[in-house]
Amino acid sequence: MQDSFSEDEISLTDILFFLHDSIGNVIKSVLACVILGGTYYFSTPKLFEASATIQMAMATGNPVESPTVLLEKIKLPLYFSQAAWTACDTQEDTTPSRKIAEKIKPILNKSAPFIGFSVQAPSSQEAKECLQAVIFDIAAKQAELAKPILDQKKTQITQLEEKLKLAEETAKALTPNKLGTNFPDTQFASRALVLATTLSNSREIKDLTNQINDARVSLEEPQTKATSLASPIYAPEFAVNKRPIFTLGICVILGIFIGLLLTGF
């Protein structure tokens, strides 16, 4: 039992001596790491970030395209405009649109028609302008996709309104005070036919009115809506790559490790 305690005391003593002998190396390595880390910190240019989430354009209750499809489209060589190339500083690249797609870091939302973007630039204003140009191009492209869908729905409404007008004119001709003039036949079968026609016409007018109202509602928000921001663009005025406390902590930890390692050798 005493031998065991003696071994433990010797082990603890060795550790204390080792730490004592390491103080000089640790101080030197920590100072070296802090100097190198400080040099890197102050020599690295600041980067600011802007982020936003957009909702896909809606046409008659459905997204004009899914976020997954949009993600593939923005990689096409000519998807973005010259203005977006300039705003995102990719006009000198051989594939500027693909470079923008990499720069904006899209994040998909699998459960809703949303897609998020974040972009970094030398200033928060440049990052925000790049993101605004990207969203403007996406909105313009999705408006083109929505136009034929909306035009088709408007044409459908026009056709339904024409049918409704004809049905209403027929209903006027079948009013009771005109039955004697337009339908002189006094036989029961004739009057029954007129009554059945009147009821059928009434149902048709009701159905057409409901269809027109439903179609008109589908052209209003939120069922029909242009590409929009889910929330305003977030562009804080602090550099995302400048974290002094984090950098100092990494330098100190790395310096201690290197100092202990050097003492061990």
PDB file of C-alpha atoms in Angstrom:
ATOM      1  CA  MET A   1       0.000   0.000   0.000  1.00  0.00           C
ATOM      2  CA  GLN A   2       2.833   2.429   0.911  1.00  0.00           C
ATOM      3  CA  ASP A   3       4.631   1.528  -2.332  1.00  0.00           C
ATOM      4  CA  SER A   4       1.482   2.512  -4.247  1.00  0.00           C
ATOM      5  CA  PHE A   5       1.276   5.866  -2.453  1.00  0.00           C
ATOM      6  CA  SER A   6       5.001   6.411  -3.078  1.00  0.00           C
ATOM      7  CA  GLU A   7       4.545   5.816  -6.815  1.00  0.00           C
ATOM      8  CA  ASP A   8       1.644   8.274  -6.905  1.00  0.00           C
ATOM      9  CA  GLU A   9       3.659  10.926  -5.074  1.00  0.00           C
ATOM     10  CA  ILE A  10       6.583  10.448  -7.462  1.00  0.00           C
ATOM     11  CA  SER A  11       4.255  10.684 -10.456  1.00  0.00           C
ATOM     12  CA  LEU A  12       2.708  13.902  -9.165  1.00  0.00           C
ATOM     13  CA  THR A  13       6.143  15.329  -8.414  1.00  0.00           C
ATOM     14  CA  ASP A  14       7.314  14.524 -11.923  1.00  0.00           C
ATOM     15  CA  ILE A  15       4.312  16.344 -13.342  1.00  0.00           C
ATOM     16  CA  LEU A  16       4.978  19.405 -11.204  1.00  0.00           C
ATOM     17  CA  PHE A  17       8.660  19.450 -12.195  1.00  0.00           C
ATOM     18  CA  PHE A  18       7.691  19.042 -15.831  1.00  0.00           C
ATOM     19  CA  LEU A  19       5.296  21.984 -15.653  1.00  0.00           C
ATOM     20  CA  HIS A  20       7.903  24.070 -13.866  1.00  0.00           C
ATOM     21  CA  ASP A  21      10.484  23.283 -16.524  1.00  0.00           C
ATOM     22  CA  SER A  22       7.933  24.075 -19.262  1.00  0.00           C
ATOM     23  CA  ILE A  23       7.148  27.633 -18.107  1.00  0.00           C
ATOM     24  CA  GLY A  24       9.890  29.221 -20.185  1.00  0.00           C
ATOM     25  CA  ASN A  25       9.008  27.336 -23.352  1.00  0.00           C
ATOM     26  CA  VAL A  26       5.295  27.950 -22.852  1.00  0.00           C
ATOM     27  CA  ILE A  27       5.781  31.708 -22.456  1.00  0.00           C
ATOM     28  CA  LYS A  28       7.974  31.888 -25.536  1.00  0.00           C
ATOM     29  CA  SER A  29       5.639  29.790 -27.688  1.00  0.00           C
ATOM     30  CA  VAL A  30       2.539  31.708 -26.498  1.00  0.00           C
ATOM     31  CA  LEU A  31       4.205  35.027 -27.346  1.00  0.00           C
ATOM     32  CA  ALA A  32       5.255  33.672 -30.766  1.00  0.00           C
ATOM     33  CA  CYS A  33       1.737  32.414 -31.508  1.00  0.00           C
ATOM     34  CA  VAL A  34       0.166  35.682 -30.355  1.00  0.00           C
ATOM     35  CA  ILE A  35       2.523  37.656 -32.625  1.00  0.00           C
ATOM     36  CA  LEU A  36       1.817  35.398 -35.595  1.00  0.00           C
ATOM     37  CA  GLY A  37      -1.930  35.423 -34.877  1.00  0.00           C
ATOM     38  CA  GLY A  38      -1.930  39.205 -34.509  1.00  0.00           C
ATOM     39  CA  THR A  39      -0.061  39.603 -37.785  1.00  0.00           C
ATOM     40  CA  TYR A  40      -2.577  37.393 -39.544  1.00  0.00           C
ATOM     41  CA  TYR A  41      -5.508  39.154 -37.844  1.00  0.00           C
ATOM     42  CA  PHE A  42      -4.456  42.662 -38.842  1.00  0.00           C
ATOM     43  CA  SER A  43      -3.223  41.718 -42.330  1.00  0.00           C
ATOM     44  CA  THR A  44      -6.392  39.867 -43.335  1.00  0.00           C
ATOM     45  CA  PRO A  45      -8.926  42.179 -45.033  1.00  0.00           C
ATOM     46  CA  LYS A  46     -12.295  42.532 -43.356  1.00  0.00           C
ATOM     47  CA  LEU A  47     -15.255  40.634 -44.775  1.00  0.00           C
ATOM     48  CA  PHE A  48     -18.867  41.657 -44.204  1.00  0.00           C
ATOM     49  CA  GLU A  49     -21.870  39.428 -44.787  1.00  0.00           C
ATOM     50  CA  ALA A  50     -25.403  40.037 -46.021  1.00  0.00           C
ATOM     51  CA  SER A  51     -28.083  37.369 -45.822  1.00  0.00           C
ATOM     52  CA  ALA A  52     -31.695  37.044 -46.896  1.00  0.00           C
ATOM     53  CA  THR A  53     -34.429  34.479 -47.469  1.00  0.00           C
ATOM     54  CA  ILE A  54     -36.806  34.762 -50.404  1.00  0.00           C
ATOM     55  CA  GLN A  55     -40.146  33.137 -51.137  1.00  0.00           C
ATOM     56  CA  MET A  56     -40.734  31.732 -54.598  1.00  0.00           C
ATOM     57  CA  ALA A  57     -43.182  33.604 -56.805  1.00  0.00           C
ATOM     58  CA  MET A  58     -46.699  32.184 -56.543  1.00  0.00           C
ATOM     59  CA  ALA A  59     -49.143  31.842 -59.444  1.00  0.00           C
ATOM     60  CA  THR A  60     -52.737  30.766 -58.728  1.00  0.00           C
ATOM     61  CA  GLY A  61     -51.749  29.100 -55.476  1.00  0.00           C
ATOM     62  CA  ASN A  62     -48.615  27.253 -56.613  1.00  0.00           C
ATOM     63  CA  PRO A  63     -44.917  28.213 -56.726  1.00  0.00           C
ATOM     64  CA  VAL A  64     -43.796  28.939 -60.287  1.00  0.00           C
ATOM     65  CA  GLU A  65     -40.763  26.736 -59.598  1.00  0.00           C
ATOM     66  CA  SER A  66     -39.337  24.794 -56.672  1.00  0.00           C
ATOM     67  CA  PRO A  67     -36.235  25.952 -54.768  1.00  0.00           C
ATOM     68  CA  THR A  68     -34.417  22.849 -56.034  1.00  0.00           C
ATOM     69  CA  VAL A  69     -35.061  23.815 -59.657  1.00  0.00           C
ATOM     70  CA  LEU A  70     -33.978  27.389 -58.961  1.00  0.00           C
ATOM     71  CA  LEU A  71     -30.759  26.118 -57.379  1.00  0.00           C
ATOM     72  CA  GLU A  72     -29.882  24.340 -60.615  1.00  0.00           C
ATOM     73  CA  LYS A  73     -30.893  27.267 -62.826  1.00  0.00           C
ATOM     74  CA  ILE A  74     -28.669  29.822 -61.100  1.00  0.00           C
ATOM     75  CA  LYS A  75     -25.662  27.715 -62.105  1.00  0.00           C
ATOM     76  CA  LEU A  76     -26.401  28.264 -65.800  1.00  0.00           C
ATOM     77  CA  PRO A  77     -23.854  30.490 -67.593  1.00  0.00           C
ATOM     78  CA  LEU A  78     -26.300  33.251 -68.566  1.00  0.00           C
ATOM     79  CA  TYR A  79     -28.837  33.135 -65.744  1.00  0.00           C
ATOM     80  CA  PHE A  80     -27.716  36.360 -64.042  1.00  0.00           C
ATOM     81  CA  SER A  81     -27.516  39.722 -65.774  1.00  0.00           C
ATOM     82  CA  GLN A  82     -24.497  41.919 -66.377  1.00  0.00           C
ATOM     83  CA  ALA A  83     -25.679  44.138 -63.526  1.00  0.00           C
ATOM     84  CA  ALA A  84     -25.524  41.190 -61.110  1.00  0.00           C
ATOM     85  CA  TRP A  85     -22.042  40.285 -62.351  1.00  0.00           C
ATOM     86  CA  THR A  86     -20.867  43.817 -61.636  1.00  0.00           C
ATOM     87  CA  ALA A  87     -22.604  44.080 -58.248  1.00  0.00           C
ATOM     88  CA  CYS A  88     -21.097  40.766 -57.108  1.00  0.00           C
ATOM     89  CA  ASP A  89     -17.678  41.512 -58.667  1.00  0.00           C
ATOM     90  CA  THR A  90     -17.602  38.410 -60.852  1.00  0.00           C
ATOM     91  CA  GLN A  91     -17.532  40.077 -64.280  1.00  0.00           C
ATOM     92  CA  GLU A  92     -13.854  39.180 -64.748  1.00  0.00           C
ATOM     93  CA  ASP A  93     -14.450  35.496 -64.102  1.00  0.00           C
ATOM     94  CA  THR A  94     -14.746  33.069 -67.022  1.00  0.00           C
ATOM     95  CA  THR A  95     -18.107  31.818 -65.688  1.00  0.00           C
ATOM     96  CA  PRO A  96     -19.533  34.801 -63.762  1.00  0.00           C
ATOM     97  CA  SER A  97     -23.002  33.330 -63.154  1.00  0.00           C
ATOM     98  CA  ARG A  98     -21.601  30.109 -61.738  1.00  0.00           C
ATOM     99  CA  LYS A  99     -19.253  32.170 -59.581  1.00  0.00           C
ATOM    100  CA  ILE A 100     -22.259  34.093 -58.216  1.00  0.00           C
ATOM    101  CA  ALA A 101     -24.017  30.791 -57.460  1.00  0.00           C
ATOM    102  CA  GLU A 102     -21.000  29.768 -55.381  1.00  0.00           C
ATOM    103  CA  LYS A 103     -20.670  33.176 -53.760  1.00  0.00           C
ATOM    104  CA  ILE A 104     -24.266  33.513 -52.536  1.00  0.00           C
ATOM    105  CA  LYS A 105     -24.225  30.114 -50.716  1.00  0.00           C
ATOM    106  CA  PRO A 106     -27.866  29.062 -51.273  1.00  0.00           C
ATOM    107  CA  ILE A 107     -29.649  27.197 -48.481  1.00  0.00           C
ATOM    108  CA  LEU A 108     -32.708  25.139 -49.419  1.00  0.00           C
ATOM    109  CA  ASN A 109     -35.854  24.777 -47.345  1.00  0.00           C
ATOM    110  CA  LYS A 110     -37.319  21.344 -48.084  1.00  0.00           C
ATOM    111  CA  SER A 111     -40.657  21.955 -46.363  1.00  0.00           C
ATOM    112  CA  ALA A 112     -41.569  25.364 -47.858  1.00  0.00           C
ATOM    113  CA  PRO A 113     -40.986  27.354 -51.076  1.00  0.00           C
ATOM    114  CA  PHE A 114     -38.142  29.367 -49.523  1.00  0.00           C
ATOM    115  CA  ILE A 115     -34.444  29.631 -50.293  1.00  0.00           C
ATOM    116  CA  GLY A 116     -31.807  31.494 -48.302  1.00  0.00           C
ATOM    117  CA  PHE A 117     -28.716  33.321 -49.550  1.00  0.00           C
ATOM    118  CA  SER A 118     -25.660  34.781 -47.827  1.00  0.00           C
ATOM    119  CA  VAL A 119     -22.791  36.625 -49.478  1.00  0.00           C
ATOM    120  CA  GLN A 120     -19.540  38.109 -48.193  1.00  0.00           C
ATOM    121  CA  ALA A 121     -17.851  41.267 -49.483  1.00  0.00           C
ATOM    122  CA  PRO A 122     -15.275  43.895 -48.383  1.00  0.00           C
ATOM    123  CA  SER A 123     -18.119  46.094 -47.068  1.00  0.00           C
ATOM    124  CA  SER A 124     -21.654  45.517 -45.847  1.00  0.00           C
ATOM    125  CA  GLN A 125     -22.988  47.819 -48.580  1.00  0.00           C
ATOM    126  CA  GLU A 126     -21.275  45.795 -51.334  1.00  0.00           C
ATOM    127  CA  ALA A 127     -22.605  42.553 -49.877  1.00  0.00           C
ATOM    128  CA  LYS A 128     -26.109  44.015 -49.718  1.00  0.00           C
ATOM    129  CA  GLU A 129     -25.951  45.346 -53.295  1.00  0.00           C
ATOM    130  CA  CYS A 130     -24.823  41.945 -54.586  1.00  0.00           C
ATOM    131  CA  LEU A 131     -27.719  40.242 -52.823  1.00  0.00           C
ATOM    132  CA  GLN A 132     -30.208  42.827 -54.110  1.00  0.00           C
ATOM    133  CA  ALA A 133     -29.002  42.318 -57.701  1.00  0.00           C
ATOM    134  CA  VAL A 134     -29.304  38.531 -57.345  1.00  0.00           C
ATOM    135  CA  ILE A 135     -32.840  38.755 -55.950  1.00  0.00           C
ATOM    136  CA  PHE A 136     -33.856  41.237 -58.668  1.00  0.00           C
ATOM    137  CA  ASP A 137     -32.747  38.812 -61.407  1.00  0.00           C
ATOM    138  CA  ILE A 138     -34.515  35.876 -59.759  1.00  0.00           C
ATOM    139  CA  ALA A 139     -37.709  37.924 -59.418  1.00  0.00           C
ATOM    140  CA  ALA A 140     -37.564  38.950 -63.093  1.00  0.00           C
ATOM    141  CA  LYS A 141     -37.070  35.342 -64.244  1.00  0.00           C
ATOM    142  CA  GLN A 142     -39.916  34.059 -62.074  1.00  0.00           C
ATOM    143  CA  ALA A 143     -42.218  36.850 -63.287  1.00  0.00           C
ATOM    144  CA  GLU A 144     -41.640  35.549 -66.838  1.00  0.00           C
ATOM    145  CA  LEU A 145     -42.605  32.046 -65.685  1.00  0.00           C
ATOM    146  CA  ALA A 146     -45.741  33.321 -63.953  1.00  0.00           C
ATOM    147  CA  LYS A 147     -47.010  35.434 -66.886  1.00  0.00           C
ATOM    148  CA  PRO A 148     -48.399  32.617 -69.128  1.00  0.00           C
ATOM    149  CA  ILE A 149     -50.033  30.970 -66.103  1.00  0.00           C
ATOM    150  CA  LEU A 150     -51.753  34.215 -65.123  1.00  0.00           C
ATOM    151  CA  ASP A 151     -52.719  34.990 -68.729  1.00  0.00           C
ATOM    152  CA  GLN A 152     -54.330  31.565 -69.035  1.00  0.00           C
ATOM    153  CA  LYS A 153     -56.292  32.145 -65.830  1.00  0.00           C
ATOM    154  CA  LYS A 154     -57.452  35.570 -67.039  1.00  0.00           C
ATOM    155  CA  THR A 155     -58.588  34.044 -70.341  1.00  0.00           C
ATOM    156  CA  GLN A 156     -60.518  31.416 -68.384  1.00  0.00           C
ATOM    157  CA  ILE A 157     -62.239  34.166 -66.381  1.00  0.00           C
ATOM    158  CA  THR A 158     -63.223  35.977 -69.600  1.00  0.00           C
ATOM    159  CA  GLN A 159     -64.728  32.793 -71.034  1.00  0.00           C
ATOM    160  CA  LEU A 160     -66.638  32.113 -67.829  1.00  0.00           C
ATOM    161  CA  GLU A 161     -67.960  35.682 -67.783  1.00  0.00           C
ATOM    162  CA  GLU A 162     -69.235  35.259 -71.360  1.00  0.00           C
ATOM    163  CA  LYS A 163     -71.006  32.040 -70.378  1.00  0.00           C
ATOM    164  CA  LEU A 164     -72.461  33.767 -67.318  1.00  0.00           C
ATOM    165  CA  LYS A 165     -73.752  36.649 -69.439  1.00  0.00           C
ATOM    166  CA  LEU A 166     -75.424  34.209 -71.839  1.00  0.00           C
ATOM    167  CA  ALA A 167     -76.936  32.270 -68.943  1.00  0.00           C
ATOM    168  CA  GLU A 168     -78.306  35.475 -67.400  1.00  0.00           C
ATOM    169  CA  GLU A 169     -79.870  36.510 -70.714  1.00  0.00           C
ATOM    170  CA  THR A 170     -81.486  33.083 -70.952  1.00  0.00           C
ATOM    171  CA  ALA A 171     -82.778  33.456 -67.395  1.00  0.00           C
ATOM    172  CA  LYS A 172     -84.435  36.764 -68.312  1.00  0.00           C
ATOM    173  CA  ALA A 173     -86.170  35.096 -71.241  1.00  0.00           C
ATOM    174  CA  LEU A 174     -87.519  32.386 -68.935  1.00  0.00           C
ATOM    175  CA  THR A 175     -89.082  34.717 -66.344  1.00  0.00           C
ATOM    176  CA  PRO A 176     -92.746  33.816 -65.455  1.00  0.00           C
ATOM    177  CA  ASN A 177     -94.237  37.029 -66.899  1.00  0.00           C
ATOM    178  CA  LYS A 178     -92.750  36.175 -70.296  1.00  0.00           C
ATOM    179  CA  LEU A 179     -93.820  32.570 -70.422  1.00  0.00           C
ATOM    180  CA  GLY A 180     -97.135  33.443 -72.025  1.00  0.00           C
ATOM    181  CA  THR A 181     -95.421  35.373 -74.817  1.00  0.00           C
ATOM    182  CA  ASN A 182     -92.468  33.233 -75.538  1.00  0.00           C
ATOM    183  CA  PHE A 183     -94.018  29.900 -74.666  1.00  0.00           C
ATOM    184  CA  PRO A 184     -97.707  29.973 -75.631  1.00  0.00           C
ATOM    185  CA  ASP A 185     -98.083  26.222 -75.229  1.00  0.00           C
ATOM    186  CA  THR A 186    -100.373  25.600 -72.216  1.00  0.00           C
ATOM    187  CA  GLN A 187     -99.783  21.907 -72.012  1.00  0.00           C
ATOM    188  CA  PHE A 188     -98.339  20.558 -68.801  1.00  0.00           C
ATOM    189  CA  ALA A 189     -95.319  18.938 -70.488  1.00  0.00           C
ATOM    190  CA  SER A 190     -94.240  22.220 -72.045  1.00  0.00           C
ATOM    191  CA  ARG A 191     -94.503  24.100 -68.758  1.00  0.00           C
ATOM    192  CA  ALA A 192     -92.602  21.301 -66.970  1.00  0.00           C
ATOM    193  CA  LEU A 193     -89.826  21.551 -69.553  1.00  0.00           C
ATOM    194  CA  VAL A 194     -89.652  25.328 -69.043  1.00  0.00           C
ATOM    195  CA  LEU A 195     -89.494  24.867 -65.286  1.00  0.00           C
ATOM    196  CA  ALA A 196     -86.710  22.283 -65.566  1.00  0.00           C
ATOM    197  CA  THR A 197     -84.788  24.556 -67.929  1.00  0.00           C
ATOM    198  CA  THR A 198     -85.190  27.463 -65.523  1.00  0.00           C
ATOM    199  CA  LEU A 199     -83.867  25.435 -62.589  1.00  0.00           C
ATOM    200  CA  SER A 200     -80.951  24.148 -64.651  1.00  0.00           C
ATOM    201  CA  ASN A 201     -80.182  27.680 -65.790  1.00  0.00           C
ATOM    202  CA  SER A 202     -80.247  28.906 -62.190  1.00  0.00           C
ATOM    203  CA  ARG A 203     -77.774  26.242 -61.119  1.00  0.00           C
ATOM    204  CA  GLU A 204     -75.542  27.076 -64.070  1.00  0.00           C
ATOM    205  CA  ILE A 205     -75.512  30.773 -63.118  1.00  0.00           C
ATOM    206  CA  LYS A 206     -74.602  29.867 -59.535  1.00  0.00           C
ATOM    207  CA  ASP A 207     -71.812  27.500 -60.622  1.00  0.00           C
ATOM    208  CA  LEU A 208     -70.389  30.007 -63.097  1.00  0.00           C
ATOM    209  CA  THR A 209     -70.452  32.763 -60.479  1.00  0.00           C
ATOM    210  CA  ASN A 210     -68.598  30.550 -58.012  1.00  0.00           C
ATOM    211  CA  GLN A 211     -66.009  29.583 -60.621  1.00  0.00           C
ATOM    212  CA  ILE A 212     -65.418  33.215 -61.549  1.00  0.00           C
ATOM    213  CA  ASN A 213     -65.050  34.232 -57.908  1.00  0.00           C
ATOM    214  CA  ASP A 214     -62.617  31.375 -57.237  1.00  0.00           C
ATOM    215  CA  ALA A 215     -60.567  32.273 -60.311  1.00  0.00           C
ATOM    216  CA  ARG A 216     -60.411  35.934 -59.300  1.00  0.00           C
ATOM    217  CA  VAL A 217     -59.319  35.007 -55.774  1.00  0.00           C
ATOM    218  CA  SER A 218     -56.534  32.852 -57.226  1.00  0.00           C
ATOM    219  CA  LEU A 219     -55.132  35.979 -58.922  1.00  0.00           C
ATOM    220  CA  GLU A 220     -54.899  37.846 -55.629  1.00  0.00           C
ATOM    221  CA  GLU A 221     -52.392  37.592 -52.787  1.00  0.00           C
ATOM    222  CA  PRO A 222     -51.312  35.320 -51.258  1.00  0.00           C
ATOM    223  CA  GLN A 223     -52.228  32.827 -54.019  1.00  0.00           C
ATOM    224  CA  THR A 224     -50.585  35.010 -56.647  1.00  0.00           C
ATOM    225  CA  LYS A 225     -47.545  36.890 -55.496  1.00  0.00           C
ATOM    226  CA  ALA A 226     -44.253  38.080 -56.955  1.00  0.00           C
ATOM    227  CA  THR A 227     -40.922  36.838 -55.624  1.00  0.00           C
ATOM    228  CA  SER A 228     -40.541  38.444 -52.224  1.00  0.00           C
ATOM    229  CA  LEU A 229     -38.248  38.682 -49.228  1.00  0.00           C
ATOM    230  CA  ALA A 230     -39.377  36.637 -46.248  1.00  0.00           C
ATOM    231  CA  SER A 231     -37.619  39.266 -44.106  1.00  0.00           C
ATOM    232  CA  PRO A 232     -35.446  42.340 -44.841  1.00  0.00           C
ATOM    233  CA  ILE A 233     -31.852  41.778 -45.931  1.00  0.00           C
ATOM    234  CA  TYR A 234     -29.642  41.435 -42.862  1.00  0.00           C
ATOM    235  CA  ALA A 235     -26.293  43.185 -43.340  1.00  0.00           C
ATOM    236  CA  PRO A 236     -24.608  43.981 -39.996  1.00  0.00           C
ATOM    237  CA  GLU A 237     -21.815  46.542 -39.800  1.00  0.00           C
ATOM    238  CA  PHE A 238     -19.219  44.200 -38.295  1.00  0.00           C
ATOM    239  CA  ALA A 239     -16.711  41.940 -40.001  1.00  0.00           C
ATOM    240  CA  VAL A 240     -17.605  38.254 -39.820  1.00  0.00           C
ATOM    241  CA  ASN A 241     -13.957  37.153 -40.103  1.00  0.00           C
ATOM    242  CA  LYS A 242     -12.662  39.415 -37.295  1.00  0.00           C
ATOM    243  CA  ARG A 243     -13.128  37.800 -33.873  1.00  0.00           C
ATOM    244  CA  PRO A 244     -10.284  39.042 -31.643  1.00  0.00           C
ATOM    245  CA  ILE A 245     -11.180  37.079 -28.493  1.00  0.00           C
ATOM    246  CA  PHE A 246     -11.541  33.847 -30.446  1.00  0.00           C
ATOM    247  CA  THR A 247      -8.248  34.474 -32.278  1.00  0.00           C
ATOM    248  CA  LEU A 248      -6.413  35.280 -29.032  1.00  0.00           C
ATOM    249  CA  GLY A 249      -7.810  32.152 -27.359  1.00  0.00           C
ATOM    250  CA  ILE A 250      -6.667  29.937 -30.215  1.00  0.00           C
ATOM    251  CA  CYS A 251      -3.181  31.508 -30.104  1.00  0.00           C
ATOM    252  CA  VAL A 252      -2.832  30.993 -26.331  1.00  0.00           C
ATOM    253  CA  ILE A 253      -4.030  27.369 -26.444  1.00  0.00           C
ATOM    254  CA  LEU A 254      -1.797  26.568 -29.410  1.00  0.00           C
ATOM    255  CA  GLY A 255       1.177  28.295 -27.709  1.00  0.00           C
ATOM    256  CA  ILE A 256       0.720  26.282 -24.506  1.00  0.00           C
ATOM    257  CA  PHE A 257       0.507  23.043 -26.461  1.00  0.00           C
ATOM    258  CA  ILE A 258       3.643  23.810 -28.480  1.00  0.00           C
ATOM    259  CA  GLY A 259       5.541  24.878 -25.324  1.00  0.00           C
ATOM    260  CA  LEU A 260       4.672  21.645 -23.543  1.00  0.00           C
ATOM    261  CA  LEU A 261       5.583  19.647 -26.636  1.00  0.00           C
ATOM    262  CA  LEU A 262       8.985  21.299 -26.903  1.00  0.00           C
ATOM    263  CA  THR A 263       9.738  20.600 -23.225  1.00  0.00           C
ATOM    264  CA  GLY A 264       8.870  16.958 -23.711  1.00  0.00           C
ATOM    265  CA  PHE A 265      11.506  16.666 -26.418  1.00  0.00           C
TER     266      PHE A 265
END
